[in-house]
Amino acid sequence: MTRIKLCGLTREADIWAANRLAPDYVGFVFAPGSRRYVDPARAAALAKLLAPGIRAVGVFADEAPERVAALLESGVIDLAQLHGHEDPAYIRALRKRTGKPLIQAIQVRSAADLDRGAASPADLILLDGGSGAGRAFDWGLLGQVNRPYLLAGGLDPANVGRAVRLLRPWGVDVSSGIETEGVKDPIKMAAFVAAVRQEKDGAV
């Protein structure tokens, strides 16, 4: 079963749309340089509106471990996704502060990047084409991946079904692929989720 993460939600309307679709995860971006940035107070307010069963993921880039841990331990988010230059020492430091699950994003340019993903001490890895820029990468490299991963980068309602069918990733993660003019589009959100679940149903 391929899990679904809808990332970069910023508005109450995004939450209502997600609640209707019941993805496994939604993401809130805490990286200040992102146009999808939400501050912790805003994220907490949005997370309270989530339907039961949808888990909130906080997306960070080179944030101080104590700040990440504080948001996890306060219950604002359920998991942390690390999208910066975090290394194993950073993850170990974060684990001393929280036992909550950690996802490390790996920007895939070559097979060497997949080696780094294989060695990551995070609970899960996310394989992306460009640090949240919505760029795809060579899926042919993924045959050597031997641990569960979230697939990201360039996914949209038109291609995610093929990705799930060919690769059987642990999960898929989308942000720009469900937007219209930089805003989450409920029609695209619904089409993306339907495409993934159609492949799930076809695999049974």
Tab-separated table of C-alpha atoms in Angstrom:
chain	number	residue	atom	x	y	z
A	1	MET	CA	0.000	0.000	0.000
A	2	THR	CA	1.510	3.301	-1.086
A	3	ARG	CA	1.125	6.076	1.481
A	4	ILE	CA	0.166	9.573	0.347
A	5	LYS	CA	1.613	12.840	1.633
A	6	LEU	CA	0.209	16.171	0.499
A	7	CYS	CA	2.806	18.787	1.383
A	8	GLY	CA	2.998	22.549	1.709
A	9	LEU	CA	-0.492	23.210	3.060
A	10	THR	CA	-0.928	26.794	4.230
A	11	ARG	CA	-4.643	27.595	4.356
A	12	GLU	CA	-7.743	26.296	6.090
A	13	ALA	CA	-9.167	25.554	2.639
A	14	ASP	CA	-6.202	23.217	2.043
A	15	ILE	CA	-7.009	21.351	5.242
A	16	TRP	CA	-10.688	20.937	4.359
A	17	ALA	CA	-9.710	19.571	0.956
A	18	ALA	CA	-7.231	17.166	2.547
A	19	ASN	CA	-9.781	16.000	5.113
A	20	ARG	CA	-12.157	15.016	2.315
A	21	LEU	CA	-9.408	12.973	0.654
A	22	ALA	CA	-7.924	11.399	3.807
A	23	PRO	CA	-4.239	11.161	2.821
A	24	ASP	CA	-1.911	9.462	5.269
A	25	TYR	CA	0.116	12.636	5.863
A	26	VAL	CA	0.050	16.360	5.255
A	27	GLY	CA	3.099	18.578	5.412
A	28	PHE	CA	3.718	22.003	6.922
A	29	VAL	CA	6.863	23.801	5.766
A	30	PHE	CA	8.860	25.518	8.512
A	31	ALA	CA	11.765	26.557	6.278
A	32	PRO	CA	11.601	30.398	6.262
A	33	GLY	CA	12.886	30.691	2.703
A	34	SER	CA	9.969	28.750	1.259
A	35	ARG	CA	6.921	30.457	-0.236
A	36	ARG	CA	4.899	27.770	1.564
A	37	TYR	CA	6.311	28.703	4.962
A	38	VAL	CA	3.968	28.659	7.948
A	39	ASP	CA	5.006	29.701	11.426
A	40	PRO	CA	4.514	27.284	14.335
A	41	ALA	CA	1.396	29.033	15.650
A	42	ARG	CA	-0.254	28.880	12.238
A	43	ALA	CA	0.734	25.241	11.795
A	44	ALA	CA	-0.691	24.368	15.206
A	45	ALA	CA	-4.008	26.001	14.306
A	46	LEU	CA	-4.154	24.163	10.979
A	47	ALA	CA	-3.147	20.823	12.512
A	48	LYS	CA	-6.049	21.025	14.954
A	49	LEU	CA	-8.412	21.029	11.974
A	50	LEU	CA	-7.070	17.777	10.551
A	51	ALA	CA	-9.389	14.795	10.485
A	52	PRO	CA	-8.435	11.887	12.750
A	53	GLY	CA	-5.918	9.568	11.156
A	54	ILE	CA	-4.089	12.220	9.124
A	55	ARG	CA	-0.616	12.780	10.535
A	56	ALA	CA	1.175	16.125	10.339
A	57	VAL	CA	4.750	16.297	9.072
A	58	GLY	CA	6.953	19.308	9.697
A	59	VAL	CA	9.433	20.113	6.924
A	60	PHE	CA	12.688	21.734	8.060
A	61	ALA	CA	15.951	22.828	6.465
A	62	ASP	CA	19.001	23.121	8.724
A	63	GLU	CA	16.889	24.070	11.731
A	64	ALA	CA	18.311	23.850	15.259
A	65	PRO	CA	17.577	20.355	16.654
A	66	GLU	CA	15.984	21.761	19.792
A	67	ARG	CA	13.441	23.736	17.745
A	68	VAL	CA	12.506	20.676	15.685
A	69	ALA	CA	12.184	18.580	18.822
A	70	ALA	CA	10.036	21.212	20.533
A	71	LEU	CA	7.461	21.108	17.729
A	72	LEU	CA	7.448	17.310	17.798
A	73	GLU	CA	7.169	17.001	21.543
A	74	SER	CA	4.446	19.659	21.789
A	75	GLY	CA	2.276	17.675	19.383
A	76	VAL	CA	2.102	20.342	16.677
A	77	ILE	CA	3.580	17.758	14.279
A	78	ASP	CA	3.899	13.984	14.391
A	79	LEU	CA	7.002	13.547	12.230
A	80	ALA	CA	9.903	15.731	11.091
A	81	GLN	CA	11.193	15.814	7.521
A	82	LEU	CA	14.746	17.109	7.159
A	83	HIS	CA	15.354	18.876	3.855
A	84	GLY	CA	18.635	20.673	4.446
A	85	HIS	CA	22.213	19.518	4.936
A	86	GLU	CA	21.498	17.442	8.033
A	87	ASP	CA	24.097	14.713	8.572
A	88	PRO	CA	24.104	11.622	10.821
A	89	ALA	CA	25.501	13.656	13.730
A	90	TYR	CA	22.560	16.077	13.435
A	91	ILE	CA	20.075	13.192	13.421
A	92	ARG	CA	21.734	11.657	16.477
A	93	ALA	CA	21.507	15.013	18.269
A	94	LEU	CA	17.839	15.264	17.368
A	95	ARG	CA	17.147	11.717	18.575
A	96	LYS	CA	18.481	12.663	22.008
A	97	ARG	CA	15.634	15.193	22.208
A	98	THR	CA	12.742	13.250	20.695
A	99	GLY	CA	11.677	9.725	19.884
A	100	LYS	CA	9.308	10.815	17.134
A	101	PRO	CA	9.863	9.521	13.581
A	102	LEU	CA	12.340	11.311	11.313
A	103	ILE	CA	12.400	11.474	7.519
A	104	GLN	CA	15.570	12.534	5.717
A	105	ALA	CA	15.209	14.031	2.239
A	106	ILE	CA	17.895	13.046	-0.248
A	107	GLN	CA	18.349	15.060	-3.436
A	108	VAL	CA	19.075	12.442	-6.088
A	109	ARG	CA	21.515	13.369	-8.828
A	110	SER	CA	23.481	10.128	-9.065
A	111	ALA	CA	23.807	6.650	-7.583
A	112	ALA	CA	26.112	8.093	-4.908
A	113	ASP	CA	23.202	10.031	-3.457
A	114	LEU	CA	21.293	6.774	-3.065
A	115	ASP	CA	24.216	5.361	-1.103
A	116	ARG	CA	23.844	8.284	1.290
A	117	GLY	CA	20.144	7.508	1.586
A	118	ALA	CA	20.848	3.864	2.307
A	119	ALA	CA	23.163	4.874	5.154
A	120	SER	CA	20.851	7.476	6.680
A	121	PRO	CA	19.964	6.826	10.339
A	122	ALA	CA	16.534	8.401	9.812
A	123	ASP	CA	13.451	6.216	10.089
A	124	LEU	CA	12.528	6.904	6.476
A	125	ILE	CA	14.136	8.551	3.484
A	126	LEU	CA	12.510	10.778	0.889
A	127	LEU	CA	14.041	10.760	-2.577
A	128	ASP	CA	13.599	14.065	-4.381
A	129	GLY	CA	14.788	15.674	-7.563
A	130	GLY	CA	15.513	19.148	-6.266
A	131	SER	CA	14.827	20.096	-2.643
A	132	GLY	CA	11.128	20.703	-3.086
A	133	ALA	CA	11.457	22.381	-6.482
A	134	GLY	CA	9.107	19.943	-8.203
A	135	ARG	CA	11.795	18.436	-10.452
A	136	ALA	CA	11.839	14.758	-11.351
A	137	PHE	CA	14.980	12.633	-11.407
A	138	ASP	CA	16.018	9.431	-13.145
A	139	TRP	CA	13.758	6.773	-11.687
A	140	GLY	CA	15.997	4.158	-13.262
A	141	LEU	CA	18.401	4.687	-10.384
A	142	LEU	CA	15.895	3.382	-7.863
A	143	GLY	CA	16.396	-0.288	-8.628
A	144	GLN	CA	19.248	-0.363	-6.120
A	145	VAL	CA	17.255	1.135	-3.220
A	146	ASN	CA	16.788	-1.529	-0.550
A	147	ARG	CA	14.896	0.390	2.127
A	148	PRO	CA	11.433	1.984	2.219
A	149	TYR	CA	11.268	5.449	0.700
A	150	LEU	CA	8.942	8.277	-0.152
A	151	LEU	CA	9.122	9.307	-3.799
A	152	ALA	CA	8.990	13.038	-4.528
A	153	GLY	CA	10.027	15.426	-7.260
A	154	GLY	CA	7.943	16.228	-10.301
A	155	LEU	CA	4.958	14.086	-9.330
A	156	ASP	CA	1.495	15.188	-10.419
A	157	PRO	CA	-1.897	13.604	-11.128
A	158	ALA	CA	-0.779	12.616	-14.637
A	159	ASN	CA	2.334	10.631	-13.709
A	160	VAL	CA	1.941	9.418	-10.144
A	161	GLY	CA	-0.056	6.356	-11.133
A	162	ARG	CA	2.769	5.219	-13.392
A	163	ALA	CA	5.296	5.889	-10.630
A	164	VAL	CA	3.367	3.749	-8.159
A	165	ARG	CA	2.858	0.980	-10.716
A	166	LEU	CA	6.516	0.823	-11.739
A	167	LEU	CA	8.324	1.537	-8.484
A	168	ARG	CA	5.968	0.511	-5.664
A	169	PRO	CA	7.393	3.160	-3.312
A	170	TRP	CA	6.524	3.130	0.381
A	171	GLY	CA	4.909	6.523	-0.179
A	172	VAL	CA	4.572	9.461	-2.546
A	173	ASP	CA	4.940	13.126	-1.675
A	174	VAL	CA	3.578	16.029	-3.703
A	175	SER	CA	3.404	19.800	-3.374
A	176	SER	CA	3.802	21.840	-6.561
A	177	GLY	CA	2.109	19.100	-8.595
A	178	ILE	CA	-1.208	19.804	-6.860
A	179	GLU	CA	-1.044	23.597	-7.218
A	180	THR	CA	-2.443	26.092	-9.677
A	181	GLU	CA	-0.623	29.419	-9.789
A	182	GLY	CA	1.147	28.604	-6.536
A	183	VAL	CA	-1.977	27.706	-4.558
A	184	LYS	CA	-3.218	24.254	-3.621
A	185	ASP	CA	-5.889	23.176	-6.084
A	186	PRO	CA	-8.547	20.856	-4.606
A	187	ILE	CA	-9.297	19.352	-8.019
A	188	LYS	CA	-5.658	18.437	-8.560
A	189	MET	CA	-5.407	17.173	-4.982
A	190	ALA	CA	-8.353	14.856	-5.568
A	191	ALA	CA	-6.994	13.673	-8.925
A	192	PHE	CA	-3.593	12.901	-7.402
A	193	VAL	CA	-5.059	10.863	-4.549
A	194	ALA	CA	-7.396	9.021	-6.923
A	195	ALA	CA	-4.502	8.115	-9.228
A	196	VAL	CA	-2.505	6.615	-6.359
A	197	ARG	CA	-5.458	4.704	-4.967
A	198	GLN	CA	-6.407	3.348	-8.375
A	199	GLU	CA	-2.980	1.747	-8.541
A	200	LYS	CA	-3.388	0.447	-4.992
A	201	ASP	CA	-6.678	-1.171	-5.953
A	202	GLY	CA	-5.186	-2.587	-9.122
A	203	ALA	CA	-2.407	-4.253	-7.140
A	204	VAL	CA	-4.772	-6.265	-4.926
